[in-house]
PDB file of C-alpha atoms in Angstrom:
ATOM      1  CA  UNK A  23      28.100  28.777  13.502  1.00 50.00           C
ATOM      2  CA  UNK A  24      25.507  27.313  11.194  1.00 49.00           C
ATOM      3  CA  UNK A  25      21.489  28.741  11.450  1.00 48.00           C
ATOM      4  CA  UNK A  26      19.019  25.543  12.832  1.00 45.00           C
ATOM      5  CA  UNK A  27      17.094  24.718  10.193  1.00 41.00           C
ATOM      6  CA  UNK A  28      13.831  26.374   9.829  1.00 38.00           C
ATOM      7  CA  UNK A  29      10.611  24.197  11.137  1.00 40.00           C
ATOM      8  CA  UNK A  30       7.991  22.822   8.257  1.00 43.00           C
ATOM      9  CA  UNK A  31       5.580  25.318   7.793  1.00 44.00           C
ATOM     10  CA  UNK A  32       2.355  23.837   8.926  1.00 50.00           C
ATOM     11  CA  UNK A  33      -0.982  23.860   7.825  1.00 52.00           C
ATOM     12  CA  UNK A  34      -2.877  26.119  10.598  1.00 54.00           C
ATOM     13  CA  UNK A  35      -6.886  25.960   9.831  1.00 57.00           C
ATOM     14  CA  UNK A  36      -8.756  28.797  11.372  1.00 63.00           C
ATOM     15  CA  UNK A  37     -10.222  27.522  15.306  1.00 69.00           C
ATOM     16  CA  UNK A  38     -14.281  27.449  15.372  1.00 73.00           C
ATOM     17  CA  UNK A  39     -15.253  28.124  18.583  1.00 69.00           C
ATOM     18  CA  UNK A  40     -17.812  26.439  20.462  1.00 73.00           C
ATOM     19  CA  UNK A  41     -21.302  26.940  19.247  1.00 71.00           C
ATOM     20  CA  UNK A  42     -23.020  29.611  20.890  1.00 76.00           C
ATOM     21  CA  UNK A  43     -26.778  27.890  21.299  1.00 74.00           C
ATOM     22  CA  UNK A  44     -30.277  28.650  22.436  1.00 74.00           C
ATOM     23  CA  UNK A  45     -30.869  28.609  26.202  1.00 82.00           C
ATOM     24  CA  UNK A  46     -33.237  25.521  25.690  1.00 90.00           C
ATOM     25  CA  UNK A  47     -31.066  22.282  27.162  1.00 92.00           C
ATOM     26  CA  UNK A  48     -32.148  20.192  23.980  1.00 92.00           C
ATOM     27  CA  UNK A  49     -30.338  23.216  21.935  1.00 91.00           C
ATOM     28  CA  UNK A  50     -27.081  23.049  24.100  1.00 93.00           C
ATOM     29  CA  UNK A  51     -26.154  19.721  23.824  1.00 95.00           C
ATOM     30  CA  UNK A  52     -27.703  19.428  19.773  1.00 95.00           C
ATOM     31  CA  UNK A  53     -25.200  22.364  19.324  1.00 94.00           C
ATOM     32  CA  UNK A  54     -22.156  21.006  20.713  1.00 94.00           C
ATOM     33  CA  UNK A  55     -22.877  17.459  19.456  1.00 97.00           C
ATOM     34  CA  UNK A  56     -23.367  18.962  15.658  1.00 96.00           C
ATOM     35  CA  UNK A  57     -19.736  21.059  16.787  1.00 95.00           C
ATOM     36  CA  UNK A  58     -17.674  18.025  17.511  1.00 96.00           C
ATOM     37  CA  UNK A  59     -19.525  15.868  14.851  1.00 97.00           C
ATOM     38  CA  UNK A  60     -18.525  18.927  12.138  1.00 95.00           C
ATOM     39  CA  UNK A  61     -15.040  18.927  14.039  1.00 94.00           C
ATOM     40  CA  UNK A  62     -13.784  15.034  13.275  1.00 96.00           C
ATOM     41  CA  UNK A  63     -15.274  14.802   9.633  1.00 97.00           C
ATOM     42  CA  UNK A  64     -13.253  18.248   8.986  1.00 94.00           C
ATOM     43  CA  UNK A  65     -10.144  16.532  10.600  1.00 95.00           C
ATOM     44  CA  UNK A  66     -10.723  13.186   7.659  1.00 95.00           C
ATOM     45  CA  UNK A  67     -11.646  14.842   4.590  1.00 93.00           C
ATOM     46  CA  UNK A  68      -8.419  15.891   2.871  1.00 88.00           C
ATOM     47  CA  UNK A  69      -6.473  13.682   4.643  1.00 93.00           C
ATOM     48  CA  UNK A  70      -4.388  12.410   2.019  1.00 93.00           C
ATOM     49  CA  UNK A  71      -4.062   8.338   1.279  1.00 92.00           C
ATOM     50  CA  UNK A  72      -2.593   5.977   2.378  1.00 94.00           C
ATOM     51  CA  UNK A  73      -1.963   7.846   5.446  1.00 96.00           C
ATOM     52  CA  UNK A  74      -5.712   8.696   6.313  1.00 96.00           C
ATOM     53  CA  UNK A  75      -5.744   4.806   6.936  1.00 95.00           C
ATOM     54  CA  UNK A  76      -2.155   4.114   8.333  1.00 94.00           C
ATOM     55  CA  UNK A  77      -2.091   3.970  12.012  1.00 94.00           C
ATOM     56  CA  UNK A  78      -0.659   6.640  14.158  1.00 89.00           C
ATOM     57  CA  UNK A  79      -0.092   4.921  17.215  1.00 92.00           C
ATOM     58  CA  UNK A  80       0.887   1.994  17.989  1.00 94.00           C
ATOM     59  CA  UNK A  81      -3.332   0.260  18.798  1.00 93.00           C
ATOM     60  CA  UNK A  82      -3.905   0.930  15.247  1.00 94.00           C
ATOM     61  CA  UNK A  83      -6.179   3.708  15.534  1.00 96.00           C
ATOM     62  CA  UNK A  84      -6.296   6.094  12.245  1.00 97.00           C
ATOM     63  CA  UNK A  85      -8.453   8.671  11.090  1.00 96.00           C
ATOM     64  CA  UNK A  86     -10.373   6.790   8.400  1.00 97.00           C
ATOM     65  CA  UNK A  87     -11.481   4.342  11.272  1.00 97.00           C
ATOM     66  CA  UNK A  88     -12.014   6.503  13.936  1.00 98.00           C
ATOM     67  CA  UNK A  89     -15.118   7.974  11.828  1.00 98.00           C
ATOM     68  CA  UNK A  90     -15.989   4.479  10.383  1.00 98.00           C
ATOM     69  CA  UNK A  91     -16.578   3.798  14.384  1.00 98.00           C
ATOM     70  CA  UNK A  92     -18.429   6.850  14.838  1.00 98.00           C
ATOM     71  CA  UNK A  93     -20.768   6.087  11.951  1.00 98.00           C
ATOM     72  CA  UNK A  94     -21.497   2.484  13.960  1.00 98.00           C
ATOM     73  CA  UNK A  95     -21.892   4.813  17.626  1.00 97.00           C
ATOM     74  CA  UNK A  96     -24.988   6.771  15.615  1.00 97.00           C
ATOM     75  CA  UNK A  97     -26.301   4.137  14.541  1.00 96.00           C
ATOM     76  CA  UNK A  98     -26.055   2.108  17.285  1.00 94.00           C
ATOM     77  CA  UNK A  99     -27.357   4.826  19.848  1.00 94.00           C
ATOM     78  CA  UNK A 100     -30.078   6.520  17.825  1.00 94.00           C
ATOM     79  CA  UNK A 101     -31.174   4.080  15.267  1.00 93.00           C
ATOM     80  CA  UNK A 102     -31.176   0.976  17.601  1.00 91.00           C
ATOM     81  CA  UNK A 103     -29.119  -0.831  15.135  1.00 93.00           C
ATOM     82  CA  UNK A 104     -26.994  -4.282  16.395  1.00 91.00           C
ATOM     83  CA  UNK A 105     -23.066  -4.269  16.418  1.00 93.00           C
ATOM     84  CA  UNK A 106     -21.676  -8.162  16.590  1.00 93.00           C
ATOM     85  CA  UNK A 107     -18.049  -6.913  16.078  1.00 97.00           C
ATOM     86  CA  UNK A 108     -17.425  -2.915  18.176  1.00 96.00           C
ATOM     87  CA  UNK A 109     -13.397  -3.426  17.616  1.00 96.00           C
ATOM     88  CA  UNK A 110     -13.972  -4.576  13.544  1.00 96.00           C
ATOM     89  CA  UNK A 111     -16.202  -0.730  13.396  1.00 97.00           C
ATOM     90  CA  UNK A 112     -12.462   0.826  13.754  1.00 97.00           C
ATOM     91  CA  UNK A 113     -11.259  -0.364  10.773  1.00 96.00           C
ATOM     92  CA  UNK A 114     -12.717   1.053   7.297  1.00 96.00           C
ATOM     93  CA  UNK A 115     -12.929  -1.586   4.210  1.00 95.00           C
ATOM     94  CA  UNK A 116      -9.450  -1.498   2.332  1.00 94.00           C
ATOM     95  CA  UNK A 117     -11.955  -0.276  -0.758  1.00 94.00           C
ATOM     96  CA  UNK A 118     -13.160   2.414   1.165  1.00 94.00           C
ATOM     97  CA  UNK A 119     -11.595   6.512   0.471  1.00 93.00           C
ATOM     98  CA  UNK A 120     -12.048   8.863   3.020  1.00 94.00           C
ATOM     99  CA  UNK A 121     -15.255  10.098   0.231  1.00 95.00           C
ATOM    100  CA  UNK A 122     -16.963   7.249   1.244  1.00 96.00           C
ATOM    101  CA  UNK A 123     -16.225   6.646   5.188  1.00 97.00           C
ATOM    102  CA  UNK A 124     -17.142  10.798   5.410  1.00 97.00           C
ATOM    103  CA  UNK A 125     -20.536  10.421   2.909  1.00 97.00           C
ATOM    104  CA  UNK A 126     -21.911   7.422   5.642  1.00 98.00           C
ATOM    105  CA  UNK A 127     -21.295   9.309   8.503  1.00 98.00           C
ATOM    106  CA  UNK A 128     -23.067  12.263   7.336  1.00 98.00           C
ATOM    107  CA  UNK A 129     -25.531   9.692   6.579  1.00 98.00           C
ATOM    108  CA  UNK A 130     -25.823   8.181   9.899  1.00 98.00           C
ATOM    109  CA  UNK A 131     -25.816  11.869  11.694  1.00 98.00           C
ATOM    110  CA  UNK A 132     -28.563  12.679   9.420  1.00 98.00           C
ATOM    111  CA  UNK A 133     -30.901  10.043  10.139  1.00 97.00           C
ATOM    112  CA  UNK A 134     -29.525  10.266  13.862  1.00 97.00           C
ATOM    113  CA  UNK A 135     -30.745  14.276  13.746  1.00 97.00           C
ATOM    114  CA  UNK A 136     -33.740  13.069  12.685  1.00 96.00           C
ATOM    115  CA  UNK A 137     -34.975  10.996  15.266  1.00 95.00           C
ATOM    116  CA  UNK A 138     -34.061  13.472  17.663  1.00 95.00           C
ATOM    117  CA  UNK A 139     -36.166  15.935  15.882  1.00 95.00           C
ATOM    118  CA  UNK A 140     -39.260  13.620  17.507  1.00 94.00           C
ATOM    119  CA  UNK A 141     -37.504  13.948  20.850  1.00 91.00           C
ATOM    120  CA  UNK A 142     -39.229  16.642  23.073  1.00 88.00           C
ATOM    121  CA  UNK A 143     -38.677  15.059  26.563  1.00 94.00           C
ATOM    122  CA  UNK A 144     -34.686  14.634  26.610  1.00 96.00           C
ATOM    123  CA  UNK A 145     -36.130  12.152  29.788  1.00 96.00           C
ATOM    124  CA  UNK A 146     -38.005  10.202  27.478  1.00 94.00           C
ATOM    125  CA  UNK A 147     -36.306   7.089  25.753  1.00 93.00           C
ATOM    126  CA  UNK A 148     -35.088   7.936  21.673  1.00 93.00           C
ATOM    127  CA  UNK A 149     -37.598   6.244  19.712  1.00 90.00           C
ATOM    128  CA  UNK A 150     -35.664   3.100  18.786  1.00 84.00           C
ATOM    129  CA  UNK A 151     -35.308   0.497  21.515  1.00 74.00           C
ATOM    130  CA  UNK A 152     -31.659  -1.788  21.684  1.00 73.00           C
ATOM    131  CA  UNK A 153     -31.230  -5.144  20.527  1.00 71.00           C
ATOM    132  CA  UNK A 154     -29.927  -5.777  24.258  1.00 75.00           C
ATOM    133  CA  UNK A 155     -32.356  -4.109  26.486  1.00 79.00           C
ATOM    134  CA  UNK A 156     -34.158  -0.172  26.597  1.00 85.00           C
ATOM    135  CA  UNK A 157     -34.145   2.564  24.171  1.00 87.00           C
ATOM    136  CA  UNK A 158     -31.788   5.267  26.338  1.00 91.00           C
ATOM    137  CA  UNK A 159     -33.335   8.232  27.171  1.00 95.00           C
ATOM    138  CA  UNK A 160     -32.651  11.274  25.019  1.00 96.00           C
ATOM    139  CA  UNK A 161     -30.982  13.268  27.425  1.00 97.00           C
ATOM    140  CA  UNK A 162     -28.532   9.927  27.891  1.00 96.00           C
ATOM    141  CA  UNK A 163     -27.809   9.626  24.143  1.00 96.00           C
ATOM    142  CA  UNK A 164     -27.120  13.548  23.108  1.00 97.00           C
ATOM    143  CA  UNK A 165     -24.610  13.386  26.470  1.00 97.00           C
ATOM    144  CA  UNK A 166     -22.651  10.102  25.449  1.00 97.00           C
ATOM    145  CA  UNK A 167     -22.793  11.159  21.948  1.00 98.00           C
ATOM    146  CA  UNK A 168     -21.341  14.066  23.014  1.00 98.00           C
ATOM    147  CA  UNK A 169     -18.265  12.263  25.245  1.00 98.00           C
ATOM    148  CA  UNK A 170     -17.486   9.791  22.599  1.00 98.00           C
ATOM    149  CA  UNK A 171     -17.259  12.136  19.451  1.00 98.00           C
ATOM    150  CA  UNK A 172     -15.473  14.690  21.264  1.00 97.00           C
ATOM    151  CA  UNK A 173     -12.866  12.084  22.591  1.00 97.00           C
ATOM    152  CA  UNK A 174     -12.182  10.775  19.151  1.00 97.00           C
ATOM    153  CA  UNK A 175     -11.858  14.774  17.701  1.00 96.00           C
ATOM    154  CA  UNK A 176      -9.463  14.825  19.613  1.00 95.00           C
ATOM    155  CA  UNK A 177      -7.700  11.414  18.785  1.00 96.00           C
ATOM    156  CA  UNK A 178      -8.451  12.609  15.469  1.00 96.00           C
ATOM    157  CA  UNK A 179      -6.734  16.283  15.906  1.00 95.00           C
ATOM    158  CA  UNK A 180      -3.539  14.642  16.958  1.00 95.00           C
ATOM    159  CA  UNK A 181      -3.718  12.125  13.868  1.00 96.00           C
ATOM    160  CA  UNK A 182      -4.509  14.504  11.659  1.00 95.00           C
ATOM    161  CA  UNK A 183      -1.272  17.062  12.849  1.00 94.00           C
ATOM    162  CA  UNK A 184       1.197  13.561  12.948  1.00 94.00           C
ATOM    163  CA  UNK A 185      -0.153  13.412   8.994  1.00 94.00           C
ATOM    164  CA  UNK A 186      -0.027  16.541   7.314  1.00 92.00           C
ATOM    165  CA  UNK A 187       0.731  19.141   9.987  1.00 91.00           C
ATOM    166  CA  UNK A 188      -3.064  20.328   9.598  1.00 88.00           C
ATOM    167  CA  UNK A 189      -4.135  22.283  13.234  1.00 83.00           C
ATOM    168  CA  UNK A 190      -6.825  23.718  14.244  1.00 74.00           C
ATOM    169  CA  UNK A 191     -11.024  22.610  14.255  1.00 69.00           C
TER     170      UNK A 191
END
């Protein structure tokens, strides 16, 4: 009787927990958006080409998009900017490394933190109003934020295992 052959040793990358945060409702949901924000540009850089662009599934969706999207969600929500094309943000620019797509969402969540650095009231509206209608309140954007980059982590986390074997936050 022959031995089954021994499982690929997998990448296993320590777990972060979930932020432990002020008691201060602004400081909650700031923590855990910065904690899933942190948690899907960990799961792109590294990821090797061309698989960090190759879809996963059969939609398309792939890490290097997933986080191109996410750049276009900041932007969208906190800066007030105008989208013409939301299924184009989930594909990256052949020309574009994961450097890049990672470098302009750090961007975008940079500029995004600081507009909700003017936010006191999470009932008031974030400071820049949409092309299509109201500035959301603050309390509305930090929650959505929130949904949507913690639902593509976790797109992301099963990309990122079906790549390299990486696990873990």
């Amino acid at each position: 009787m022959t031995a089954a052959p021994r499982p690929r040793r997998r990448s296993r990358r320590r777990d972060t927990p979930p932020p432990r945060t002020g008691g201060s409702e602004i400081g909650v949901l700031r923590g855990f958006l910065d904690y899933v924000r942190a948690s899907i540009a960990a799961k792109v850089e590294g990821a090797p080409e061309p698989d960090v662009r190759t879809a996963g599934v059969p939609s398309g969706t792939n890490l290097l998009g997933l986080l191109h999207h996410l750049t276009f969600v900041e932007r969208s929500t906190f800066l007030g900017e105008s989208v013409a094309d939301w299924p184009g943000t989930f594909r990256a620019a052949p020309e574009d490394g994961a450097a890049e797509v990672v470098a302009r969402y750090r961007k975008a969540v940079a500029e995004a933190n600081d507009v909700l650095d003017t936010c006191a009231d999470l009932g008031s509206p974030v400071p820049h109003a949409r092309p299509n209608g109201p500035a959301p309140s603050a309390r509305w954007a930090l929650t959505h934020m929130i949904e949507e980059t913690g639902r593509h982590a976790g797109h992301a986390d099963i990309l990122r295992e079906l790549i390299d074997g990486s696990t873990g936050r």
